[in-house]
Amino acid sequence: MYTIDLSGKTAVVFGIANQRSIGWSIAKILSDAGAEIVAVYQNERVKEPVLKLTSELPNVSMIECDVSDDKNVESAFSQINSISGKVDIVVHSIAFAQKEDLGGRFVDTEREGFRIALDISAYSLVSITRHASELMTEGGNIITMSFMAAEKVFPGYNVMSTAKAALENEVRQLANDLGPDGIRVNAISAGPLDTLSSRVISGYRDMKKAHLERAPMKRNITHDEVASTALYLCSDMSSGVTGEVVHVDTGYHVMGI
Ligand code: NAD
């Protein structure tokens, strides 16, 4: 029987804000598999809830990092180096766009809103990967979170679709850069899940309903289904997989109507 044992591995999880965060579901499953967790939270605003959640985990540290400034990312990895001396797994579960850019017509997106969404939601994977890879001395796994709006139009998702398309392209380029070092980079393209971020997207309810009615499995996905795919991608069970976008969407992406 094949079991996943991540004992002795350090997993750095970016993007836990509350108990509904996809990052939290992934942190829990990686911890259950034996990994030491470094939970990276954005700022003071989310510190308390994250502290409360992570206190459930046996082997955890917390670090603050707002990824909009590269100095913060550099400092975060320097702190991680002091705590663990190495990194094996990175979970990038971060996205942000201004509320006004998540509804209405995409054509009305202004330069600053476009810059912010692409900077936080897509560029951050590049800077995080650069710093993390320096500490991945024994190879490693990096995963990020995408959505099918990278491929097809989802009205309301707007500039975040552009950010996800950039993110998926980054996954392929980073996989190529880091493959020779034994570092794999993959994305999960998840179906709609109720979280802080998804609730601000105009059209989110329609997306969820469309998945429920039209996906081959005729239901929505669960947080646990995303987490178990993340566990697979962060383990040797997926040792030949890199540069991939794995859809966890009850099959919605295969449908033409
Ligand atoms: P969430 O709001 O719980 O997580 C988003 C996280 O991004 C938060 O922890 C927030 O603090 C962090 N963040 C935002 N700006 C940041 C910054 N400047 N610096 C550091 N951290 C910052 O929502 P979620 O749905 O769990 O989102 C996680 C990821 O999953 C996102 O990339 C999202 O696009 C993706 N995703 C979500 C869904 C869904 O339906 N919920 C579907 C597919 C993909």
Coordinates of C-alpha atoms and ligand atoms in Angstrom, one line a residue:
M1 CA 0.0 0.0 0.0
Y2 CA 1.3 3.5 -0.8
T3 CA 1.0 6.0 2.0
I4 CA 2.0 9.7 1.8
D5 CA 4.4 10.6 4.6
L6 CA 5.7 14.1 4.7
S7 CA 7.5 13.9 8.1
G8 CA 10.7 16.0 8.0
K9 CA 9.3 18.2 5.3
T10 CA 8.7 21.9 5.7
A11 CA 5.6 23.3 3.9
V12 CA 5.2 27.1 3.5
V13 CA 1.6 28.0 3.0
F14 CA 0.7 31.5 1.7
G15 CA -2.9 32.7 1.8
I16 CA -4.6 31.6 5.0
A17 CA -7.2 34.2 6.1
N18 CA -9.9 32.2 7.8
Q19 CA -11.3 28.7 8.1
R20 CA -12.8 28.8 4.6
S21 CA -9.5 29.7 2.9
I22 CA -8.3 27.0 0.5
G23 CA -4.8 27.5 1.9
W24 CA -6.1 26.4 5.3
S25 CA -7.6 23.2 3.9
I26 CA -4.3 22.4 2.3
A27 CA -2.2 23.3 5.4
K28 CA -4.4 20.9 7.4
I29 CA -3.9 18.0 5.1
L30 CA -0.2 18.6 4.7
S31 CA 0.1 18.7 8.5
D32 CA -1.9 15.5 8.8
A33 CA 0.6 13.9 6.5
G34 CA 3.4 14.9 8.8
A35 CA 4.8 18.2 7.4
E36 CA 5.9 21.1 9.5
I37 CA 3.8 24.1 8.5
V38 CA 4.9 27.7 8.1
A39 CA 1.7 29.6 7.8
V40 CA 2.2 33.0 6.0
Y41 CA -0.5 35.5 6.7
Q42 CA -0.9 38.9 4.9
N43 CA -1.1 41.4 7.8
E44 CA -2.3 42.2 11.3
R45 CA -5.9 42.1 10.1
V46 CA -5.9 38.3 9.7
K47 CA -3.3 37.5 12.3
E48 CA -5.7 36.6 15.1
P49 CA -7.9 34.2 13.2
V50 CA -4.9 32.5 11.6
L51 CA -3.3 32.2 15.0
K52 CA -6.4 30.6 16.4
L53 CA -6.7 28.1 13.4
T54 CA -3.1 27.1 13.3
S55 CA -2.9 26.4 17.0
E56 CA -4.8 23.2 16.1
L57 CA -1.7 22.0 14.2
P58 CA 1.1 20.1 16.0
N59 CA 4.2 21.7 14.3
V60 CA 3.6 25.2 13.1
S61 CA 5.2 28.6 12.8
M62 CA 3.6 31.9 11.6
I63 CA 5.1 34.6 9.5
E64 CA 3.6 37.9 8.2
C65 CA 4.2 38.8 4.6
D66 CA 2.4 41.2 2.3
V67 CA 3.6 40.1 -1.2
S68 CA 3.1 43.5 -2.8
D69 CA 6.6 44.4 -1.7
D70 CA 9.6 42.1 -2.7
K71 CA 11.4 43.1 0.5
N72 CA 8.7 41.4 2.5
V73 CA 9.0 38.2 0.5
E74 CA 12.8 38.3 0.9
S75 CA 12.4 38.9 4.7
A76 CA 9.8 36.1 5.0
F77 CA 12.2 33.5 3.4
S78 CA 15.1 34.7 5.6
Q79 CA 12.8 34.1 8.6
I80 CA 11.8 30.7 7.2
N81 CA 15.5 29.9 6.7
S82 CA 16.2 30.7 10.4
I83 CA 13.2 28.5 11.5
S84 CA 13.7 25.4 9.3
G85 CA 16.9 25.8 7.3
K86 CA 15.2 24.5 4.2
V87 CA 11.9 24.5 2.3
D88 CA 10.3 21.4 0.6
I89 CA 6.8 22.6 -0.3
V90 CA 5.3 26.0 -1.1
V91 CA 1.6 26.6 -1.5
H92 CA 0.7 29.9 -3.2
S93 CA -3.0 30.5 -2.5
I94 CA -3.1 34.3 -3.0
A95 CA -5.2 36.5 -5.2
F96 CA -6.5 40.1 -5.0
A97 CA -8.2 42.5 -7.3
Q98 CA -10.1 45.7 -6.5
K99 CA -13.8 45.1 -6.0
E100 CA -14.7 47.5 -8.9
D101 CA -12.6 45.3 -11.2
L102 CA -14.6 42.1 -10.4
G103 CA -17.9 43.1 -12.1
G104 CA -19.2 45.1 -15.0
R105 CA -17.4 45.1 -18.3
F106 CA -13.8 43.9 -18.5
V107 CA -13.2 46.7 -21.1
D108 CA -13.6 49.2 -18.3
T109 CA -10.6 47.9 -16.3
E110 CA -8.2 50.7 -15.7
R111 CA -4.4 50.5 -15.7
E112 CA -4.0 50.7 -11.9
G113 CA -6.6 48.0 -11.2
F114 CA -5.0 45.8 -13.8
R115 CA -1.5 46.3 -12.3
I116 CA -2.7 45.5 -8.8
A117 CA -4.5 42.3 -9.8
L118 CA -1.6 41.0 -11.9
D119 CA 1.0 42.1 -9.3
I120 CA -0.6 40.4 -6.3
S121 CA -2.2 37.4 -8.0
A122 CA 0.4 36.5 -10.6
Y123 CA 3.8 38.2 -10.1
S124 CA 3.9 37.0 -6.4
L125 CA 4.3 33.4 -7.6
V126 CA 7.5 34.4 -9.4
S127 CA 9.1 36.2 -6.5
I128 CA 8.0 33.5 -4.0
T129 CA 9.3 30.8 -6.2
R130 CA 12.7 32.6 -6.7
H131 CA 13.3 32.9 -3.0
A132 CA 11.8 29.5 -2.1
S133 CA 13.9 27.7 -4.7
E134 CA 17.1 28.9 -3.0
L135 CA 16.0 27.0 0.1
M136 CA 14.8 23.9 -1.8
T137 CA 18.2 22.2 -1.5
E138 CA 16.7 18.7 -1.8
G139 CA 14.2 19.5 -4.6
G140 CA 10.7 20.5 -3.9
N141 CA 7.1 21.1 -4.9
I142 CA 5.4 24.4 -5.5
I143 CA 1.6 24.7 -6.2
T144 CA -0.6 27.6 -6.9
M145 CA -4.4 28.0 -7.3
S146 CA -6.1 28.9 -10.6
F147 CA -9.6 29.0 -12.0
M148 CA -11.0 28.0 -15.4
A149 CA -11.5 31.7 -16.2
A150 CA -7.9 31.5 -17.3
E151 CA -9.1 29.6 -20.4
K152 CA -12.7 30.7 -21.0
V153 CA -14.8 33.8 -20.3
F154 CA -16.6 34.0 -17.0
P155 CA -18.4 37.3 -16.9
G156 CA -17.6 39.2 -13.6
Y157 CA -14.3 37.4 -13.1
N158 CA -12.8 40.0 -15.4
V159 CA -9.2 41.1 -14.7
M160 CA -8.7 38.1 -12.4
S161 CA -9.1 35.9 -15.5
T162 CA -6.1 37.8 -17.0
A163 CA -4.2 37.2 -13.8
K164 CA -5.0 33.5 -13.8
A165 CA -4.0 33.2 -17.5
A166 CA -0.6 34.8 -16.5
L167 CA -0.3 32.5 -13.5
E168 CA -0.8 29.3 -15.5
N169 CA 1.8 30.5 -18.1
E170 CA 4.2 31.1 -15.2
V171 CA 3.6 27.6 -13.9
R172 CA 5.0 26.2 -17.2
Q173 CA 7.9 28.6 -17.4
L174 CA 8.9 28.1 -13.7
A175 CA 8.6 24.3 -14.2
N176 CA 11.1 24.5 -17.0
D177 CA 13.5 26.8 -15.1
L178 CA 13.5 24.6 -12.0
G179 CA 12.9 21.1 -13.3
P180 CA 16.7 20.4 -13.5
D181 CA 16.9 21.2 -9.7
G182 CA 14.2 18.6 -8.9
I183 CA 11.6 21.3 -8.2
R184 CA 8.2 20.8 -9.6
V185 CA 5.6 23.6 -10.2
N186 CA 1.9 22.8 -10.7
A187 CA -1.4 24.5 -10.5
I188 CA -4.9 23.4 -9.3
S189 CA -7.7 24.9 -11.3
A190 CA -10.5 24.6 -8.7
G191 CA -14.3 24.9 -9.2
P192 CA -16.1 27.6 -7.2
L193 CA -15.8 27.4 -3.4
D194 CA -17.4 29.7 -0.8
T195 CA -14.5 31.8 0.6
L196 CA -13.8 35.5 1.5
S197 CA -12.4 36.1 -2.0
S198 CA -15.0 34.3 -4.1
R199 CA -17.9 36.2 -2.4
V200 CA -16.8 39.5 -3.9
I201 CA -16.9 38.3 -7.5
S202 CA -20.1 39.4 -9.1
G203 CA -21.5 36.4 -10.9
Y204 CA -20.0 33.9 -8.4
R205 CA -23.5 32.4 -7.6
D206 CA -24.1 31.9 -11.3
M207 CA -20.7 30.2 -11.7
K208 CA -21.5 27.8 -8.8
K209 CA -25.0 27.1 -10.2
A210 CA -23.6 26.4 -13.7
H211 CA -21.0 23.9 -12.2
L212 CA -23.8 22.2 -10.2
E213 CA -26.1 21.8 -13.2
R214 CA -23.7 21.2 -16.1
A215 CA -20.5 19.5 -14.7
P216 CA -20.4 15.8 -15.6
M217 CA -20.6 14.9 -11.9
K218 CA -23.6 17.3 -11.4
R219 CA -22.3 18.7 -8.1
N220 CA -19.9 21.3 -6.8
I221 CA -16.5 20.5 -5.5
T222 CA -15.4 20.5 -1.8
H223 CA -12.5 22.1 0.0
D224 CA -11.3 18.6 0.9
E225 CA -11.2 17.6 -2.8
V226 CA -8.8 20.5 -3.5
A227 CA -6.7 19.7 -0.5
S228 CA -6.3 16.0 -1.4
T229 CA -5.2 17.0 -4.9
A230 CA -2.7 19.4 -3.3
L231 CA -1.4 16.6 -1.2
Y232 CA -0.9 14.4 -4.3
L233 CA 0.9 17.2 -6.1
C234 CA 3.2 17.9 -3.0
S235 CA 4.1 14.2 -2.7
D236 CA 6.2 11.7 -4.6
M237 CA 2.9 10.2 -5.9
S238 CA 3.1 12.9 -8.6
S239 CA 6.8 12.6 -9.1
G240 CA 6.6 12.8 -12.9
V241 CA 4.2 15.7 -13.0
T242 CA 5.3 19.3 -13.5
G243 CA 4.1 22.4 -15.4
E244 CA 0.6 21.0 -15.1
V245 CA -2.8 22.5 -14.4
V246 CA -5.0 19.9 -12.7
H247 CA -8.7 20.7 -12.8
V248 CA -10.6 19.9 -9.7
D249 CA -14.0 21.0 -10.9
T250 CA -16.2 17.8 -11.1
G251 CA -15.3 17.9 -14.8
Y252 CA -16.9 21.2 -15.7
H253 CA -14.0 22.2 -18.0
V254 CA -14.7 19.3 -20.5
M255 CA -18.2 20.6 -21.3
G256 CA -19.0 22.6 -24.4
I257 CA -22.5 23.5 -23.2
Ligands
NAD1 P1 -9.2 33.6 0.6 O1 -9.7 35.0 0.6 O2 -9.4 32.8 1.8 O3 -7.6 33.6 0.3 C1 -6.9 34.6 -0.5 C2 -5.7 34.9 0.3 O4 -4.9 35.9 -0.4 C3 -6.0 35.6 1.7 O5 -5.4 34.8 2.7 C4 -5.4 36.9 1.6 O6 -4.8 37.4 2.8 C5 -4.3 36.7 0.6 N1 -3.7 37.9 0.0 C6 -4.4 38.8 -0.7 N2 -3.6 39.9 -1.0 C7 -2.4 39.6 -0.4 C8 -1.1 40.2 -0.3 N3 -0.9 41.5 -0.9 N4 -0.1 39.6 0.3 C9 -0.3 38.4 0.9 N5 -1.4 37.7 0.9 C10 -2.5 38.3 0.2 O7 -9.8 33.0 -0.7 P2 -9.5 31.6 -1.5 O8 -10.7 31.4 -2.3 O9 -9.1 30.6 -0.5 O10 -8.4 32.0 -2.4 C11 -7.1 31.3 -2.5 C12 -6.7 31.1 -4.0 O11 -7.6 30.2 -4.6 C13 -6.8 32.4 -4.8 O12 -5.7 32.3 -5.7 C14 -8.1 32.2 -5.6 O13 -8.1 32.9 -6.8 C15 -8.0 30.7 -5.8 N6 -9.3 30.1 -6.3 C16 -10.4 30.2 -5.5 C17 -11.6 29.7 -5.9 C18 -12.8 29.8 -5.2 O14 -13.9 29.6 -5.7 N7 -12.8 30.2 -3.9 C19 -11.6 28.9 -7.1 C20 -10.4 28.8 -7.9 C21 -9.3 29.4 -7.4

